[in-house]
Structure formats: structure tokens, C-alpha cells
Short mmCIF file of C-alpha atoms and ligand atoms in Angstrom, two decimals:
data_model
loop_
_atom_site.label_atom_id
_atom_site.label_comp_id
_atom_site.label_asym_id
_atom_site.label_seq_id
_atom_site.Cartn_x
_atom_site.Cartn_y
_atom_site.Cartn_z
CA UNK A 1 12.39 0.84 -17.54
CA UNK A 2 12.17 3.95 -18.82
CA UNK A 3 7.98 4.64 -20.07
CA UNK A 4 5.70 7.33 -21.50
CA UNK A 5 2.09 6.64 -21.36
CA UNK A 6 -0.06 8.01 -24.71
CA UNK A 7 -3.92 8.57 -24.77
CA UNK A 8 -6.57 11.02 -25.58
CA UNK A 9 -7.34 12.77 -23.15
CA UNK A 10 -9.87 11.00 -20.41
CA UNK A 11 -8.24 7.31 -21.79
CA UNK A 12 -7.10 6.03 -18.21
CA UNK A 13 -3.14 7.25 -18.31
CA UNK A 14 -3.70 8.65 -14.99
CA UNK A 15 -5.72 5.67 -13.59
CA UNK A 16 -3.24 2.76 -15.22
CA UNK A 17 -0.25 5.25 -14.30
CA UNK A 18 -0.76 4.49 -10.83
CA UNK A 19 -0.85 0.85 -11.19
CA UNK A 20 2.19 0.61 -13.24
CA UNK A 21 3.96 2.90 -11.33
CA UNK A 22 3.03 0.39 -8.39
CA UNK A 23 4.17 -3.07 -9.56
CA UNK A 24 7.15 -1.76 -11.67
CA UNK A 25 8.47 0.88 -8.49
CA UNK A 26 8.77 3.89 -11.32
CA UNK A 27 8.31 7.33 -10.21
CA UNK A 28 5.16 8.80 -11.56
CA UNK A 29 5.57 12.17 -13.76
CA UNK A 30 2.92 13.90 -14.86
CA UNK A 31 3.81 17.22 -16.08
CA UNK A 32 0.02 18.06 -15.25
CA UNK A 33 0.25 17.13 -12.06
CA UNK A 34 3.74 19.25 -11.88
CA UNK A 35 1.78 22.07 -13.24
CA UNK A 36 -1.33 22.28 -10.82
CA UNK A 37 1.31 21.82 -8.07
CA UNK A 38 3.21 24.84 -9.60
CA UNK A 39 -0.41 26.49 -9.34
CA UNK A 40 -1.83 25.57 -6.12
CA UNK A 41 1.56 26.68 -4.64
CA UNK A 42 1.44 30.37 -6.95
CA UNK A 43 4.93 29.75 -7.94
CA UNK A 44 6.51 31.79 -11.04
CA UNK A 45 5.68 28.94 -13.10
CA UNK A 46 2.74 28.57 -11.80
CA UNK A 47 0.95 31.60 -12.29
CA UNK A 48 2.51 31.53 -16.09
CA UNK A 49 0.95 29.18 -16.71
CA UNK A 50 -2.67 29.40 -14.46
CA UNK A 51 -4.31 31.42 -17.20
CA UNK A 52 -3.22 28.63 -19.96
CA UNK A 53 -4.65 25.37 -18.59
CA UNK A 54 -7.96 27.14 -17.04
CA UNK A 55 -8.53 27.99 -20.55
CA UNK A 56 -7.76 24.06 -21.67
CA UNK A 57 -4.44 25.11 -23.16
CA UNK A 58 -0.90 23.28 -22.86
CA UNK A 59 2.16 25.11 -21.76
CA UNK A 60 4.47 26.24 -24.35
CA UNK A 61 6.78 23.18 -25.25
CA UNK A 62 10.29 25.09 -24.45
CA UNK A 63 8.64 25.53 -20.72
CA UNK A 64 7.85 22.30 -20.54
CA UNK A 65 10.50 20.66 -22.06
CA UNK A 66 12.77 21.87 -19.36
CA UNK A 67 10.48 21.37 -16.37
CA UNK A 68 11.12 17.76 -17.77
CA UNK A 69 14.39 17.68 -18.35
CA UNK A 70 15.19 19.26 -14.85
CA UNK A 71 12.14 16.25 -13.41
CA UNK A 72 13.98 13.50 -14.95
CA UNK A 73 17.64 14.62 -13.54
CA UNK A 74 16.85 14.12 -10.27
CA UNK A 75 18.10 10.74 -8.76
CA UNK A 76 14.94 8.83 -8.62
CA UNK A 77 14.77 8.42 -12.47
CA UNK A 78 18.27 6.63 -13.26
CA UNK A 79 16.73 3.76 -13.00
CA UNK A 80 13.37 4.53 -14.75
CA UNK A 81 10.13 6.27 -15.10
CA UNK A 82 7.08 6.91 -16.24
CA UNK A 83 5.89 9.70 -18.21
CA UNK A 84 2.57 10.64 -18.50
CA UNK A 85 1.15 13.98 -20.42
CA UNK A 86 4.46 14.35 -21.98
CA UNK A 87 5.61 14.42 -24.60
CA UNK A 88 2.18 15.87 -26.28
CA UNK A 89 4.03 16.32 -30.15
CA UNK A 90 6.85 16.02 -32.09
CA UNK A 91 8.62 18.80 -31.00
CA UNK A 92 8.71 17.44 -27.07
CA UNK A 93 9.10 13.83 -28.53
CA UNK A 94 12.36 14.94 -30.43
CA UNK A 95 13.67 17.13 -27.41
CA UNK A 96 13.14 14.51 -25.04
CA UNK A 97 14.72 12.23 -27.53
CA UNK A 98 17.79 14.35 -26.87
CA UNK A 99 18.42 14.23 -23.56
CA UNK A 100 17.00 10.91 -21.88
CA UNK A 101 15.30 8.18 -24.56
CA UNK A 102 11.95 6.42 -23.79
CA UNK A 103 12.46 2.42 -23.75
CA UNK A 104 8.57 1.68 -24.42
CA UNK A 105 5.29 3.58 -25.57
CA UNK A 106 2.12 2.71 -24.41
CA UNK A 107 -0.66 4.16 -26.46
CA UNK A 108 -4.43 3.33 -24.55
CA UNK A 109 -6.49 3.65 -27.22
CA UNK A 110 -10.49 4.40 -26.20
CA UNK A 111 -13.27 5.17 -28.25
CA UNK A 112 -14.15 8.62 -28.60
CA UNK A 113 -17.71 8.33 -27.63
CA UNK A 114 -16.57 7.30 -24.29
CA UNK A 115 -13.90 9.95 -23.56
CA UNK A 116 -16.74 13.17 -22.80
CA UNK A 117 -18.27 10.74 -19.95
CA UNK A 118 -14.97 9.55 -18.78
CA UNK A 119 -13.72 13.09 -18.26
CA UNK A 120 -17.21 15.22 -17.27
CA UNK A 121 -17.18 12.18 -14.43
CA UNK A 122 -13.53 12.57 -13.23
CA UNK A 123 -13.11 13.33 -9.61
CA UNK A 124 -9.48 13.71 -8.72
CA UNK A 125 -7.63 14.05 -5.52
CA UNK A 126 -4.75 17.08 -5.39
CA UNK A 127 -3.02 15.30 -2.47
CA UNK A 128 -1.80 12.01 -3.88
CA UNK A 129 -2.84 12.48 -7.55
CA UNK A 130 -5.65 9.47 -7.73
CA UNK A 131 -8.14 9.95 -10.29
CA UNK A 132 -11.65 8.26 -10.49
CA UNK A 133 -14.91 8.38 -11.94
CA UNK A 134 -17.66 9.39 -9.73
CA UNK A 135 -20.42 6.61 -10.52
CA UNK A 136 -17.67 4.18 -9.04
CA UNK A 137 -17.05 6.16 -5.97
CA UNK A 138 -18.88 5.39 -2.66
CA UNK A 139 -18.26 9.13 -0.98
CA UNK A 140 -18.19 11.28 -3.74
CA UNK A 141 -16.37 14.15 -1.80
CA UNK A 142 -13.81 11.68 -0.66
CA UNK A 143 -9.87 10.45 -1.80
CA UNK A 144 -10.52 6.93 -1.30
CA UNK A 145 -6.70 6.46 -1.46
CA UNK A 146 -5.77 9.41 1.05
CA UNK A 147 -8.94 10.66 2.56
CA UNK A 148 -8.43 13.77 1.10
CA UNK A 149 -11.19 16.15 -0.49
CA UNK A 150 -11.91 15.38 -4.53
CA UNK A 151 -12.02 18.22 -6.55
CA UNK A 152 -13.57 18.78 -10.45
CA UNK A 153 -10.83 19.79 -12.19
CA UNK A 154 -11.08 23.28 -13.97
CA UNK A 155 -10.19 21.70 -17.35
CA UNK A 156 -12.64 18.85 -17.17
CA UNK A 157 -15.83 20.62 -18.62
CA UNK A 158 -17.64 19.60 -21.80
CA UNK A 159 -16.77 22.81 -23.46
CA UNK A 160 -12.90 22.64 -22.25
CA UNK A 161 -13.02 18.76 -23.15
CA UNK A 162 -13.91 19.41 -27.09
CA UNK A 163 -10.99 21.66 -27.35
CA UNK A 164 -8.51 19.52 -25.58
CA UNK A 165 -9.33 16.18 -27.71
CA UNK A 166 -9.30 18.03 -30.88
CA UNK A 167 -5.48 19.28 -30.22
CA UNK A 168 -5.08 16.07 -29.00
CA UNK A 169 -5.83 14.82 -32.33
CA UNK A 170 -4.47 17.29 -34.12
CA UNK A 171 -0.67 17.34 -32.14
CA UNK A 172 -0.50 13.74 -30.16
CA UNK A 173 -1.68 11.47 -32.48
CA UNK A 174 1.51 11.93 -34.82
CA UNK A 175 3.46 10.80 -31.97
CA UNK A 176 1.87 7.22 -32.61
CA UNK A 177 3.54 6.64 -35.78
CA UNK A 178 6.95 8.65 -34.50
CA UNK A 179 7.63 6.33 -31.76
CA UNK A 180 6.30 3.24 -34.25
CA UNK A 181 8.56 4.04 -36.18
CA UNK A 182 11.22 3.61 -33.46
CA UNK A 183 9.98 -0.38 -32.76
CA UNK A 184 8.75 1.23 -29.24
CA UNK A 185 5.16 1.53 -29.34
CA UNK A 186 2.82 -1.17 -27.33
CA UNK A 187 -0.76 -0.64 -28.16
CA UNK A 188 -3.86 -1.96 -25.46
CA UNK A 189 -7.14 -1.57 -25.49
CA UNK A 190 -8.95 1.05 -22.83
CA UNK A 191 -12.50 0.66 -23.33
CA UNK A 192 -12.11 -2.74 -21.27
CA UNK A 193 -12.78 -1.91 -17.07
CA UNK A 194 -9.20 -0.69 -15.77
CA UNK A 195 -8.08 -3.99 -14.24
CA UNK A 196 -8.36 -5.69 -17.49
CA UNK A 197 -6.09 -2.60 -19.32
CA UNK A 198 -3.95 -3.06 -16.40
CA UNK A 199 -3.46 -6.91 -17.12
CA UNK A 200 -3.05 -6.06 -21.06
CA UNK A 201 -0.13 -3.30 -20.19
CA UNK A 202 1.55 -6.06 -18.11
CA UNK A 203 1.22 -8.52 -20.84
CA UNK A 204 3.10 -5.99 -23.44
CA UNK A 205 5.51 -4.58 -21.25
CA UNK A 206 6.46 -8.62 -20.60
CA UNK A 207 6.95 -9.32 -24.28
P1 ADP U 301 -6.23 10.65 -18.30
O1 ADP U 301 -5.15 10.69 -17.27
O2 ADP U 301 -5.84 9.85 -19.53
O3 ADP U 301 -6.80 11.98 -18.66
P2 ADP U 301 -7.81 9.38 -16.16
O4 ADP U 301 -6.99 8.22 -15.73
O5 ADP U 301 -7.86 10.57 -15.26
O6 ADP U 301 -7.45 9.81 -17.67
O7 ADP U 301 -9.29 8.82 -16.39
C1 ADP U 301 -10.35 9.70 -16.76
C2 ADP U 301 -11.64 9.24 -16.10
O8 ADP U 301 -12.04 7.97 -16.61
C3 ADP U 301 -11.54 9.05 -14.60
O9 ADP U 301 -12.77 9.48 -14.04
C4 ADP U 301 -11.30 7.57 -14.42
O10 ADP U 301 -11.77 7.10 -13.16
C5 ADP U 301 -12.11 6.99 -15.55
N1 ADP U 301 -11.51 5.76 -16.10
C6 ADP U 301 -10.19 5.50 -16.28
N2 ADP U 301 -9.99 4.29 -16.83
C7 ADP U 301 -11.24 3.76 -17.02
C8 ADP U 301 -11.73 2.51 -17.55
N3 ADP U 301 -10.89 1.57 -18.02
N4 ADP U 301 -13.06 2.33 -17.57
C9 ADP U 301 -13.92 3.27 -17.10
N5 ADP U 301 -13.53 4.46 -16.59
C10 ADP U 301 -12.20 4.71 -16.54
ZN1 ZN U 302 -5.76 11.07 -2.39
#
């Protein structure tokens, strides 16, 4: 099953990737994830594109088309995937379109009043990827996954936030009608506590 996860920003595609990723046995790629890697290990990539994300930008979509492309060659995605940060417009959406085609779209759609205290709150582990919400979390310091040290993300302050949900608007959002126009897009509901957007995305992906 081959998936890409769609969301503002601060929706739950990180939190619900990890569950899906779970019961379906998909490898999990997030091309954030691939970038912070990139960074934390000062690779070429990685200090191209430092600068960007500390400043709440993307990558430039030729870059990250092909740190995709070369992602979802390896032999752990014949089978399937899950995609999540990617594609963030049309451009991606029609490259990737070229090379390897999504079977389903899940769009979590959450208010926008909820998305500044989803993300200001995010505590996120650089070990194993987890992400949670720190009025949930028992240790606060703690990966309660991994046992790792959390970490505030550089891109997750208020000002940072604005900017990245208005491109979000701005560039994602088209990629709603794009994909429901291809017959592939499953919406659910993410203002509802993560198990029950968990149960919904089983439901759809059952249909
Ligand atoms: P994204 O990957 O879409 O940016 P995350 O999965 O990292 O979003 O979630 C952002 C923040 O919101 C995290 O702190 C996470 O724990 C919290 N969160 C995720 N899903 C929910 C939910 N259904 N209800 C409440 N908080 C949530
Ligand atoms: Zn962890």
C-alpha cells in the first residue's frame, strides 16, 4: 500500500504516521525527518539546507524531489510506504506522479485554532522520530518510546508557525483537489484525541 499523509502543519501526520506505519508494516518517510538527519549529521545536504528550515522554509522541490526518489528506490518500499511531508505542491505531486504513484491520500483535516497549541506544545524525540505534546507527557525531558532526550524543534515557534501554515495554505492545500481528482483522497477528522483519528484512518483505508 503505497500512502502519503496530508495536513497542516501541527495536524497529527507525524503522530498517526507512526501508528499506521505500525499495523500496516510500511516504512515511515518523512522527508523532514530525512532533512534534520541530513543536519544533525552536517552532511552536504544538510548544511544546504540548515539555513532554510531554521528560518521555517521548505527545501527547493528539485532537491527534494530526488532525495525522494532515491528514498523510495531502496528495497524496503516495493511493497509500500508511507509518505509524510511530501509531496507539499503540485510540482512534487506531479514529479512523484512520475516515477512511483501514491495508491491513497489521507488528508487530517484540524481546525486552525488548534494547530498554534498543537505545534508551540510539540516535544519530539531525534532518535526514533516520536512526536508528542507536552501536557500529555509524564517526564517532559524524556522519549517515552526510546528514552531518549526531547528536543523543541527550531521550526516550532509561534512566529515560525504563522509562516509555515500560511504556505501551507497557500501551496498544500491544492494538492487536496489534485489527488481528488484522481479518486485517491480519504478525508478524517483530527480534532478527535489521536486514537480515535487512528480508528477513522483504519476505517478508510478498509473501504
Ligand atoms: P505534524 O507531523 O502534522 O506536524 P505531529 O504529529 O507532530 O504533527 O503533531 C503535532 C503536535 O500535536 C504534537 O505535539 C502531537 O503530540 C500533538 N497531537 C497530534 N495529534 C493530536 C490529537 N489528535 N490531539 C491532540 N494533540 C495531538
Ligand atoms: Zn524516542
Amino acid at each position: 500500500m503505497k500512502l502519503i499523509l496530508l495536513g497542516a502543519p501541527g495536524s497529527g501526520k507525524g503522530t498517526q504516521a507512526a501508528y499506521i506505519t505500525a499495523k500496516y508494516n510500511l516504512p515511515h518517510i518523512s522527508t523532514g525527518d530525512i532533512f534534520r538527519e541530513n543536519i544533525k549529521d552536517r552532511t552536504p545536504l544538510g548544511l544546504k539546507i540548515k539555513e532554510l528550515i531554521d528560518a521555517g522554509k521548505f527545501c527547493p522541490d528539485d532537491l527534494t524531489v530526488e532525495v525522494v526518489k532515491e528514498r523510495l528506490s531502496k528495497p524496503d518500499c516495493t511493497e509500500g510506504y508511507l509518505l509524510d511531508g511530501f509531496p507539499r505542491n503540485i510540482f512534487q505531486a506531479e514529479s512523484l506522479d512520475n516515477f512511483n504513484q501514491p495508491d491513497k491520500v489521507i488528508e487530517i483535516e484540524v481546525d486552525l485554532s488548534k494547530i498554534e497549541k498543537r505545534i508551540t506544545g510539540r516535544r519530539s524525540c531525534p532518535k526514533c522520530g516520536g512526536s508528542y505534546h507536552v501536557d500529555f507527557l509524564e517526564d517532559k525531558e524524556v522519549c517515552p518510546s526510546c528514552g531518549d532526550k526531547l528536543i523543541i524543534r527550531k521550526d516550532d515557534t509561534p512566529e515560525v508557525v504563522k509562516d509555515r501554515i500560511e504556505i501551507y495554505a497557500r501551496q498544500t492545500q491544492p494538492l487536496i483537489d489534485f489527488y481528488e481528482k484522481q479518486g485517491k483522497l480519504l478525508k478524517v477528522d483530527g480534532n478527535q484525541p489521536i486514537e480515535t483519528v487512528f480508528e477513522e484512518i483504519v476505517k478508510v483505508l478498509s473501504k
